[in-house]
Tab-separated table of C-alpha atoms in Angstrom:
chain	number	residue	atom	x	y	z
A	1	UNK	CA	122.689	87.382	90.229
A	2	UNK	CA	124.163	84.907	92.692
A	3	UNK	CA	124.375	85.700	96.588
A	4	UNK	CA	126.237	84.285	99.462
A	5	UNK	CA	125.952	84.537	103.333
A	6	UNK	CA	128.606	82.997	105.409
A	7	UNK	CA	128.772	82.899	109.469
A	8	UNK	CA	131.522	81.742	111.130
A	9	UNK	CA	130.068	78.748	113.460
A	10	UNK	CA	126.380	78.785	111.465
A	11	UNK	CA	127.466	78.225	108.380
A	12	UNK	CA	124.493	78.822	105.913
A	13	UNK	CA	125.331	78.485	101.996
A	14	UNK	CA	124.873	79.043	98.585
A	15	UNK	CA	127.405	76.645	96.039
A	16	UNK	CA	128.504	79.381	93.896
A	17	UNK	CA	129.062	76.727	90.065
A	18	UNK	CA	131.921	77.269	88.667
A	19	UNK	CA	131.465	79.267	84.931
A	20	UNK	CA	130.302	76.593	82.479
A	21	UNK	CA	130.993	77.101	78.437
A	22	UNK	CA	130.135	75.116	75.115
A	23	UNK	CA	132.694	73.426	74.007
A	24	UNK	CA	133.292	75.885	70.971
A	25	UNK	CA	132.672	78.876	73.942
A	26	UNK	CA	135.442	77.947	75.920
A	27	UNK	CA	138.113	80.392	76.452
A	28	UNK	CA	141.808	79.676	75.401
A	29	UNK	CA	143.529	78.577	78.310
A	30	UNK	CA	145.589	81.056	78.255
A	31	UNK	CA	142.716	83.553	79.352
A	32	UNK	CA	140.387	81.291	81.105
A	33	UNK	CA	141.220	82.161	84.597
A	34	UNK	CA	141.329	86.134	83.957
A	35	UNK	CA	137.816	85.832	81.614
A	36	UNK	CA	136.420	84.204	84.665
A	37	UNK	CA	137.705	86.913	86.805
A	38	UNK	CA	135.766	89.277	84.342
A	39	UNK	CA	132.782	87.636	84.085
A	40	UNK	CA	132.919	86.729	88.507
A	41	UNK	CA	133.452	91.058	88.571
A	42	UNK	CA	129.926	91.717	86.449
A	43	UNK	CA	131.989	93.490	83.850
A	44	UNK	CA	130.548	90.713	80.623
A	45	UNK	CA	127.214	91.276	80.461
A	46	UNK	CA	125.720	87.693	80.191
A	47	UNK	CA	125.062	87.399	76.421
A	48	UNK	CA	128.440	88.512	75.222
A	49	UNK	CA	129.623	85.186	77.165
A	50	UNK	CA	130.237	83.349	74.314
A	51	UNK	CA	132.073	83.145	70.823
A	52	UNK	CA	135.833	84.210	73.308
A	53	UNK	CA	138.061	83.499	70.854
A	54	UNK	CA	136.303	85.362	68.069
A	55	UNK	CA	137.181	89.348	67.127
A	56	UNK	CA	135.083	92.044	68.796
A	57	UNK	CA	133.075	94.604	66.572
A	58	UNK	CA	133.397	98.231	67.722
A	59	UNK	CA	129.664	98.538	68.530
A	60	UNK	CA	130.261	94.570	71.441
A	61	UNK	CA	133.468	97.077	72.378
A	62	UNK	CA	131.815	100.431	72.964
A	63	UNK	CA	129.033	98.238	75.081
A	64	UNK	CA	131.595	96.900	77.109
A	65	UNK	CA	132.885	100.455	78.202
A	66	UNK	CA	129.340	101.372	79.045
A	67	UNK	CA	128.788	97.684	81.080
A	68	UNK	CA	132.367	98.234	82.789
A	69	UNK	CA	131.222	101.739	83.640
A	70	UNK	CA	127.958	100.657	85.100
A	71	UNK	CA	129.341	97.887	87.100
A	72	UNK	CA	132.112	100.318	88.491
A	73	UNK	CA	129.928	103.282	89.202
A	74	UNK	CA	126.912	101.750	90.024
A	75	UNK	CA	124.874	103.813	87.872
A	76	UNK	CA	122.682	103.315	84.564
A	77	UNK	CA	124.183	104.704	81.299
A	78	UNK	CA	121.682	107.469	81.720
A	79	UNK	CA	122.893	108.331	84.861
A	80	UNK	CA	126.334	108.037	83.388
A	81	UNK	CA	125.708	110.828	80.994
A	82	UNK	CA	123.594	112.908	82.771
A	83	UNK	CA	126.213	113.103	86.066
A	84	UNK	CA	128.672	114.614	83.113
A	85	UNK	CA	126.214	116.836	82.291
A	86	UNK	CA	126.192	115.457	78.748
A	87	UNK	CA	123.177	114.428	76.545
A	88	UNK	CA	122.895	111.344	74.319
A	89	UNK	CA	122.364	112.555	70.854
A	90	UNK	CA	119.860	109.790	68.616
A	91	UNK	CA	121.056	111.560	65.482
A	92	UNK	CA	124.854	111.296	66.735
A	93	UNK	CA	125.240	108.449	63.667
A	94	UNK	CA	123.454	107.867	60.611
A	95	UNK	CA	124.139	104.631	61.020
A	96	UNK	CA	123.313	103.592	64.689
A	97	UNK	CA	120.784	104.234	67.032
A	98	UNK	CA	122.412	102.154	69.751
A	99	UNK	CA	121.750	103.211	73.350
A	100	UNK	CA	125.516	102.184	74.578
A	101	UNK	CA	127.262	103.598	72.086
A	102	UNK	CA	125.195	106.453	71.591
A	103	UNK	CA	126.228	107.019	75.479
A	104	UNK	CA	129.635	106.498	74.742
A	105	UNK	CA	129.608	108.470	72.069
A	106	UNK	CA	127.987	111.179	74.893
A	107	UNK	CA	131.233	110.880	77.498
A	108	UNK	CA	133.322	110.828	74.982
A	109	UNK	CA	134.678	107.408	74.519
A	110	UNK	CA	133.651	107.313	70.904
A	111	UNK	CA	134.259	109.358	68.317
A	112	UNK	CA	133.010	107.492	65.161
A	113	UNK	CA	134.668	106.747	61.867
A	114	UNK	CA	133.730	110.107	59.717
A	115	UNK	CA	131.254	111.249	57.745
A	116	UNK	CA	128.571	110.536	60.696
A	117	UNK	CA	129.307	106.890	60.642
A	118	UNK	CA	129.995	104.828	63.485
A	119	UNK	CA	130.882	101.357	61.359
A	120	UNK	CA	129.203	99.227	64.339
A	121	UNK	CA	129.602	96.164	62.910
A	122	UNK	CA	133.066	96.522	61.716
A	123	UNK	CA	135.737	94.766	63.577
A	124	UNK	CA	137.640	96.541	66.208
A	125	UNK	CA	141.409	97.386	65.795
A	126	UNK	CA	144.044	97.302	68.333
A	127	UNK	CA	144.538	100.707	68.389
A	128	UNK	CA	140.962	101.208	68.583
A	129	UNK	CA	140.400	99.688	71.324
A	130	UNK	CA	143.375	101.178	73.636
A	131	UNK	CA	141.809	104.791	72.996
A	132	UNK	CA	138.285	102.850	73.756
A	133	UNK	CA	140.071	102.134	76.952
A	134	UNK	CA	142.411	104.804	77.709
A	135	UNK	CA	139.259	107.460	77.436
A	136	UNK	CA	137.522	105.120	79.813
A	137	UNK	CA	139.925	105.306	82.311
A	138	UNK	CA	139.739	109.322	82.166
A	139	UNK	CA	136.380	109.026	83.519
A	140	UNK	CA	138.156	107.720	86.053
A	141	UNK	CA	140.312	110.639	86.307
A	142	UNK	CA	143.206	108.270	85.351
A	143	UNK	CA	145.779	109.751	83.303
A	144	UNK	CA	148.448	109.294	80.499
A	145	UNK	CA	151.434	111.212	81.938
A	146	UNK	CA	154.956	110.045	80.791
A	147	UNK	CA	154.206	106.729	79.285
A	148	UNK	CA	156.626	104.981	77.059
A	149	UNK	CA	156.643	102.483	74.409
A	150	UNK	CA	158.671	101.226	72.094
A	151	UNK	CA	157.693	98.239	69.413
A	152	UNK	CA	159.438	97.931	66.009
A	153	UNK	CA	155.941	98.818	64.447
A	154	UNK	CA	155.571	101.667	66.404
A	155	UNK	CA	155.645	103.994	63.470
A	156	UNK	CA	152.353	102.599	62.880
A	157	UNK	CA	150.174	104.179	65.266
A	158	UNK	CA	148.126	106.629	64.634
A	159	UNK	CA	149.063	110.394	66.044
A	160	UNK	CA	144.960	109.670	67.347
A	161	UNK	CA	146.210	106.627	69.169
A	162	UNK	CA	149.439	106.997	70.328
A	163	UNK	CA	148.645	108.649	74.252
A	164	UNK	CA	146.628	105.757	74.496
A	165	UNK	CA	148.508	103.019	73.506
A	166	UNK	CA	151.615	104.560	76.034
A	167	UNK	CA	148.652	104.492	78.483
A	168	UNK	CA	147.353	101.086	78.364
A	169	UNK	CA	150.757	99.183	77.486
A	170	UNK	CA	152.345	101.323	80.836
A	171	UNK	CA	149.430	100.417	83.217
A	172	UNK	CA	149.102	97.403	85.072
A	173	UNK	CA	146.691	95.522	86.436
A	174	UNK	CA	147.780	96.006	90.399
A	175	UNK	CA	146.824	92.342	91.201
A	176	UNK	CA	149.070	90.159	88.924
A	177	UNK	CA	151.094	93.197	87.403
A	178	UNK	CA	150.089	92.461	83.611
A	179	UNK	CA	149.874	95.111	81.522
A	180	UNK	CA	146.330	96.864	80.594
A	181	UNK	CA	146.981	95.891	76.958
A	182	UNK	CA	150.587	94.980	75.979
A	183	UNK	CA	151.838	93.608	72.672
A	184	UNK	CA	151.650	90.709	70.068
A	185	UNK	CA	155.322	90.207	70.767
A	186	UNK	CA	157.939	91.694	72.514
A	187	UNK	CA	158.543	93.945	69.786
A	188	UNK	CA	155.174	94.906	67.886
A	189	UNK	CA	151.625	95.980	69.249
A	190	UNK	CA	150.225	95.221	65.740
A	191	UNK	CA	147.919	98.713	66.192
A	192	UNK	CA	145.713	98.325	62.782
A	193	UNK	CA	145.430	94.407	64.212
A	194	UNK	CA	141.804	92.615	65.143
A	195	UNK	CA	141.512	92.054	68.933
A	196	UNK	CA	139.203	89.437	70.376
A	197	UNK	CA	136.277	89.037	72.739
A	198	UNK	CA	138.619	87.004	75.392
A	199	UNK	CA	141.249	90.086	75.121
A	200	UNK	CA	138.830	93.028	75.335
A	201	UNK	CA	137.331	91.387	78.467
A	202	UNK	CA	140.968	90.451	79.949
A	203	UNK	CA	141.887	93.729	78.955
A	204	UNK	CA	138.273	95.907	81.237
A	205	UNK	CA	139.192	93.097	84.349
A	206	UNK	CA	142.699	94.488	84.072
A	207	UNK	CA	141.512	98.168	83.821
A	208	UNK	CA	139.439	97.672	87.037
A	209	UNK	CA	141.981	96.264	88.532
A	210	UNK	CA	144.715	98.963	87.879
A	211	UNK	CA	142.059	101.567	89.667
A	212	UNK	CA	141.844	99.472	92.871
A	213	UNK	CA	141.575	101.762	95.612
A	214	UNK	CA	139.594	99.787	98.424
A	215	UNK	CA	142.640	99.082	100.670
A	216	UNK	CA	143.510	99.122	104.525
A	217	UNK	CA	146.970	101.374	103.282
A	218	UNK	CA	145.787	103.589	101.198
A	219	UNK	CA	142.152	104.562	102.911
A	220	UNK	CA	141.760	107.413	105.272
A	221	UNK	CA	141.679	106.984	108.882
A	222	UNK	CA	137.805	107.507	108.390
A	223	UNK	CA	135.358	105.407	107.149
A	224	UNK	CA	133.889	104.986	103.774
A	225	UNK	CA	130.315	106.287	102.996
A	226	UNK	CA	128.794	103.038	102.070
A	227	UNK	CA	131.159	100.761	106.022
A	228	UNK	CA	129.681	104.038	107.461
A	229	UNK	CA	125.799	103.849	105.713
A	230	UNK	CA	126.248	99.426	106.671
A	231	UNK	CA	127.208	100.984	110.252
A	232	UNK	CA	124.402	102.917	110.451
A	233	UNK	CA	122.068	99.982	109.311
A	234	UNK	CA	123.139	97.346	112.291
A	235	UNK	CA	123.033	99.874	114.837
A	236	UNK	CA	120.328	101.285	113.672
A	237	UNK	CA	118.531	97.697	113.721
A	238	UNK	CA	120.021	97.097	117.354
A	239	UNK	CA	118.497	99.885	118.397
A	240	UNK	CA	114.974	98.626	117.033
A	241	UNK	CA	114.925	95.759	119.025
A	242	UNK	CA	115.946	97.650	122.079
A	243	UNK	CA	119.965	97.123	122.034
A	244	UNK	CA	122.868	99.260	122.909
A	245	UNK	CA	124.587	100.447	119.595
A	246	UNK	CA	128.123	99.182	119.041
A	247	UNK	CA	131.106	101.171	118.555
A	248	UNK	CA	132.850	100.919	115.758
A	249	UNK	CA	136.838	99.385	116.158
A	250	UNK	CA	138.898	101.212	113.952
A	251	UNK	CA	141.093	97.386	114.415
A	252	UNK	CA	137.893	95.504	113.755
A	253	UNK	CA	136.889	97.524	110.708
A	254	UNK	CA	140.547	97.370	108.997
A	255	UNK	CA	140.607	93.436	109.611
A	256	UNK	CA	137.351	93.693	107.660
A	257	UNK	CA	139.387	96.036	104.432
A	258	UNK	CA	141.981	93.308	104.378
A	259	UNK	CA	139.336	90.869	103.978
A	260	UNK	CA	137.111	92.456	101.711
A	261	UNK	CA	140.132	93.627	100.045
A	262	UNK	CA	141.541	89.924	99.638
A	263	UNK	CA	137.633	88.804	98.492
A	264	UNK	CA	137.771	90.863	94.992
A	265	UNK	CA	141.562	90.591	94.153
A	266	UNK	CA	141.638	86.743	94.748
A	267	UNK	CA	138.461	84.581	95.643
A	268	UNK	CA	140.070	82.827	98.125
A	269	UNK	CA	136.668	81.263	98.800
A	270	UNK	CA	136.674	79.170	94.943
A	271	UNK	CA	139.528	77.408	96.340
A	272	UNK	CA	140.234	73.918	98.736
A	273	UNK	CA	141.995	72.738	101.490
A	274	UNK	CA	144.410	69.958	101.537
A	275	UNK	CA	141.807	67.311	101.775
A	276	UNK	CA	140.157	68.399	98.969
A	277	UNK	CA	137.305	70.388	101.300
A	278	UNK	CA	135.318	73.659	99.930
A	279	UNK	CA	136.569	76.780	100.971
A	280	UNK	CA	133.864	79.361	101.926
A	281	UNK	CA	133.533	83.413	102.457
A	282	UNK	CA	136.001	82.931	105.601
A	283	UNK	CA	138.481	81.971	103.681
A	284	UNK	CA	141.611	84.331	103.037
A	285	UNK	CA	143.913	83.764	99.666
A	286	UNK	CA	147.655	83.157	99.920
A	287	UNK	CA	148.283	86.724	98.297
A	288	UNK	CA	148.867	88.720	101.573
A	289	UNK	CA	150.783	89.686	104.849
A	290	UNK	CA	148.482	87.270	106.715
A	291	UNK	CA	148.264	83.766	107.174
A	292	UNK	CA	146.179	81.674	104.370
A	293	UNK	CA	143.545	79.396	105.207
A	294	UNK	CA	140.538	77.704	103.246
A	295	UNK	CA	137.981	78.276	105.820
A	296	UNK	CA	135.717	74.793	105.565
A	297	UNK	CA	132.418	73.886	107.427
A	298	UNK	CA	133.604	71.471	109.676
A	299	UNK	CA	135.580	74.351	111.068
A	300	UNK	CA	139.086	72.668	110.501
A	301	UNK	CA	140.953	76.025	110.550
A	302	UNK	CA	139.074	78.116	112.828
A	303	UNK	CA	142.336	79.293	114.779
A	304	UNK	CA	143.721	81.122	111.479
A	305	UNK	CA	140.389	82.804	110.897
A	306	UNK	CA	139.264	83.764	114.614
A	307	UNK	CA	143.034	84.670	115.248
A	308	UNK	CA	142.949	87.211	112.486
A	309	UNK	CA	142.791	90.532	114.709
A	310	UNK	CA	145.639	89.828	116.759
A	311	UNK	CA	147.384	88.561	113.687
A	312	UNK	CA	146.700	91.566	111.882
A	313	UNK	CA	146.184	94.547	114.683
A	314	UNK	CA	146.851	95.017	117.963
A	315	UNK	CA	143.842	94.235	118.936
A	316	UNK	CA	143.445	91.710	121.925
A	317	UNK	CA	141.701	89.020	121.717
A	318	UNK	CA	140.358	87.057	118.995
A	319	UNK	CA	137.336	88.039	116.477
A	320	UNK	CA	133.734	87.145	115.266
A	321	UNK	CA	132.700	87.500	111.498
A	322	UNK	CA	129.611	87.631	108.892
A	323	UNK	CA	130.441	87.805	106.050
A	324	UNK	CA	128.285	88.246	102.372
A	325	UNK	CA	129.084	88.013	98.653
A	326	UNK	CA	126.877	89.341	95.707
A	327	UNK	CA	128.380	87.899	92.637
A	328	UNK	CA	127.765	90.448	89.502
A	329	UNK	CA	127.398	93.335	90.324
A	330	UNK	CA	128.084	95.214	93.809
A	331	UNK	CA	127.175	94.610	97.142
A	332	UNK	CA	124.532	97.200	98.947
A	333	UNK	CA	124.445	98.177	102.632
A	334	UNK	CA	121.312	97.660	102.915
A	335	UNK	CA	121.418	94.166	100.707
A	336	UNK	CA	124.226	92.900	103.583
A	337	UNK	CA	121.705	93.587	105.947
A	338	UNK	CA	118.418	92.317	104.538
A	339	UNK	CA	121.041	88.949	104.082
A	340	UNK	CA	122.181	88.424	107.498
A	341	UNK	CA	118.341	89.624	108.762
A	342	UNK	CA	117.395	86.881	106.626
A	343	UNK	CA	119.332	84.102	108.473
A	344	UNK	CA	118.829	83.169	111.826
A	345	UNK	CA	122.188	82.253	112.651
A	346	UNK	CA	123.367	86.001	111.170
A	347	UNK	CA	120.649	87.480	113.038
A	348	UNK	CA	121.344	86.478	116.242
A	349	UNK	CA	124.823	87.520	116.196
A	350	UNK	CA	123.926	90.944	115.253
A	351	UNK	CA	120.798	90.867	117.929
A	352	UNK	CA	123.241	89.573	120.650
A	353	UNK	CA	121.509	86.776	120.969
A	354	UNK	CA	122.411	83.773	123.601
A	355	UNK	CA	125.855	82.984	122.865
A	356	UNK	CA	126.840	86.715	121.380
A	357	UNK	CA	125.647	88.652	123.949
A	358	UNK	CA	128.938	89.588	125.283
A	359	UNK	CA	129.536	91.215	121.493
A	360	UNK	CA	129.776	94.941	122.164
A	361	UNK	CA	132.179	96.083	119.039
A	362	UNK	CA	132.391	95.777	115.130
A	363	UNK	CA	134.065	96.933	112.576
A	364	UNK	CA	133.023	97.122	109.063
A	365	UNK	CA	133.917	96.587	105.479
A	366	UNK	CA	132.522	96.677	102.036
A	367	UNK	CA	133.406	97.079	98.522
A	368	UNK	CA	132.854	95.340	94.930
A	369	UNK	CA	130.978	92.554	95.542
A	370	UNK	CA	131.217	91.897	99.169
A	371	UNK	CA	130.597	93.138	102.659
A	372	UNK	CA	132.342	91.299	106.002
A	373	UNK	CA	131.945	92.676	109.248
A	374	UNK	CA	133.804	91.632	112.647
A	375	UNK	CA	132.247	91.456	116.351
A	376	UNK	CA	134.612	91.622	119.073
A	377	UNK	CA	134.434	92.393	122.944
A	378	UNK	CA	137.468	93.260	124.452
A	379	UNK	CA	137.973	97.014	123.712
A	380	UNK	CA	140.494	98.151	121.145
A	381	UNK	CA	143.453	99.682	121.862
A	382	UNK	CA	143.327	101.779	118.473
A	383	UNK	CA	139.879	103.299	118.847
A	384	UNK	CA	137.017	103.739	117.689
A	385	UNK	CA	135.174	105.887	115.064
A	386	UNK	CA	133.346	108.738	115.616
A	387	UNK	CA	129.287	108.550	115.637
């Protein structure tokens, strides 16, 4: 599990290497970027990061679906099943007792091949993959709606798969507009064709991005549960040090949310500046309404980052940011605070020591693998979230 923390003025950065593959295991050129994004999002189990061009068996696809749910909902397979009021039946199939398959069966993601068989080692077909993807999506409340597909071989799609094929073909990744699952060509879906591991990883990544729900323009004017928990933890820590709690600025929270959204969607910290110097967690991509910046350890572009509050909101001053990331798992409020408390530079900001003694308002953002917290001095004309 890779974790990273970062501070504007005092940089404490743990380098995160790019994915390394054996030559035979490297994804195809067209798939590499999205496969790496899927791995970074934590939705590909480490032991499945291999043989990317090989066809994926039904058992592995079912396991991938359960792992995807566990990562997105931050729950174990057992908790997922229990939350639905279900129970994984050990005798659901006569040819497998794989726990992931049994959980997928309990959740309605798989139903088997008939006669009590699942056929775990059989290679999955494209229409079977579409059905498992659709049933996984339905657990998040996603629906097929009026989704239409027109393929020359559409008549070959089984009746039990038609709605699912329409869903995966008509639902798009909100980050790159790619269909969750397209055809093998413009006019063919090839429902009984095979599906490779890299295709499976990419489609789950796209499905996850199709469900993006953490965006400042879509969130209500209230803190999310995780944001509230993080703000409370920070203020409780300050109170334990004999300090006043900080008010939670609506403007600075909006900036923090934008940055968390950008970090999850585009990972700008993976970039470099015009000089080839590596960026860090304070970087912003060129995929939004903000000015892009590859923030580097020498603070060459500091103004482009510090000015984000006045650039994105009506906040009348610059701000200061502390950041934390966890790759491959969701960031939690407690982990973020523990990382910052364990770093003298970050702890000084939260505790208002020395140069930071004038800070009195904060904005919080936490979602996916990232947390960004902004600090300011000036009053916020947009107001504050109530205690």
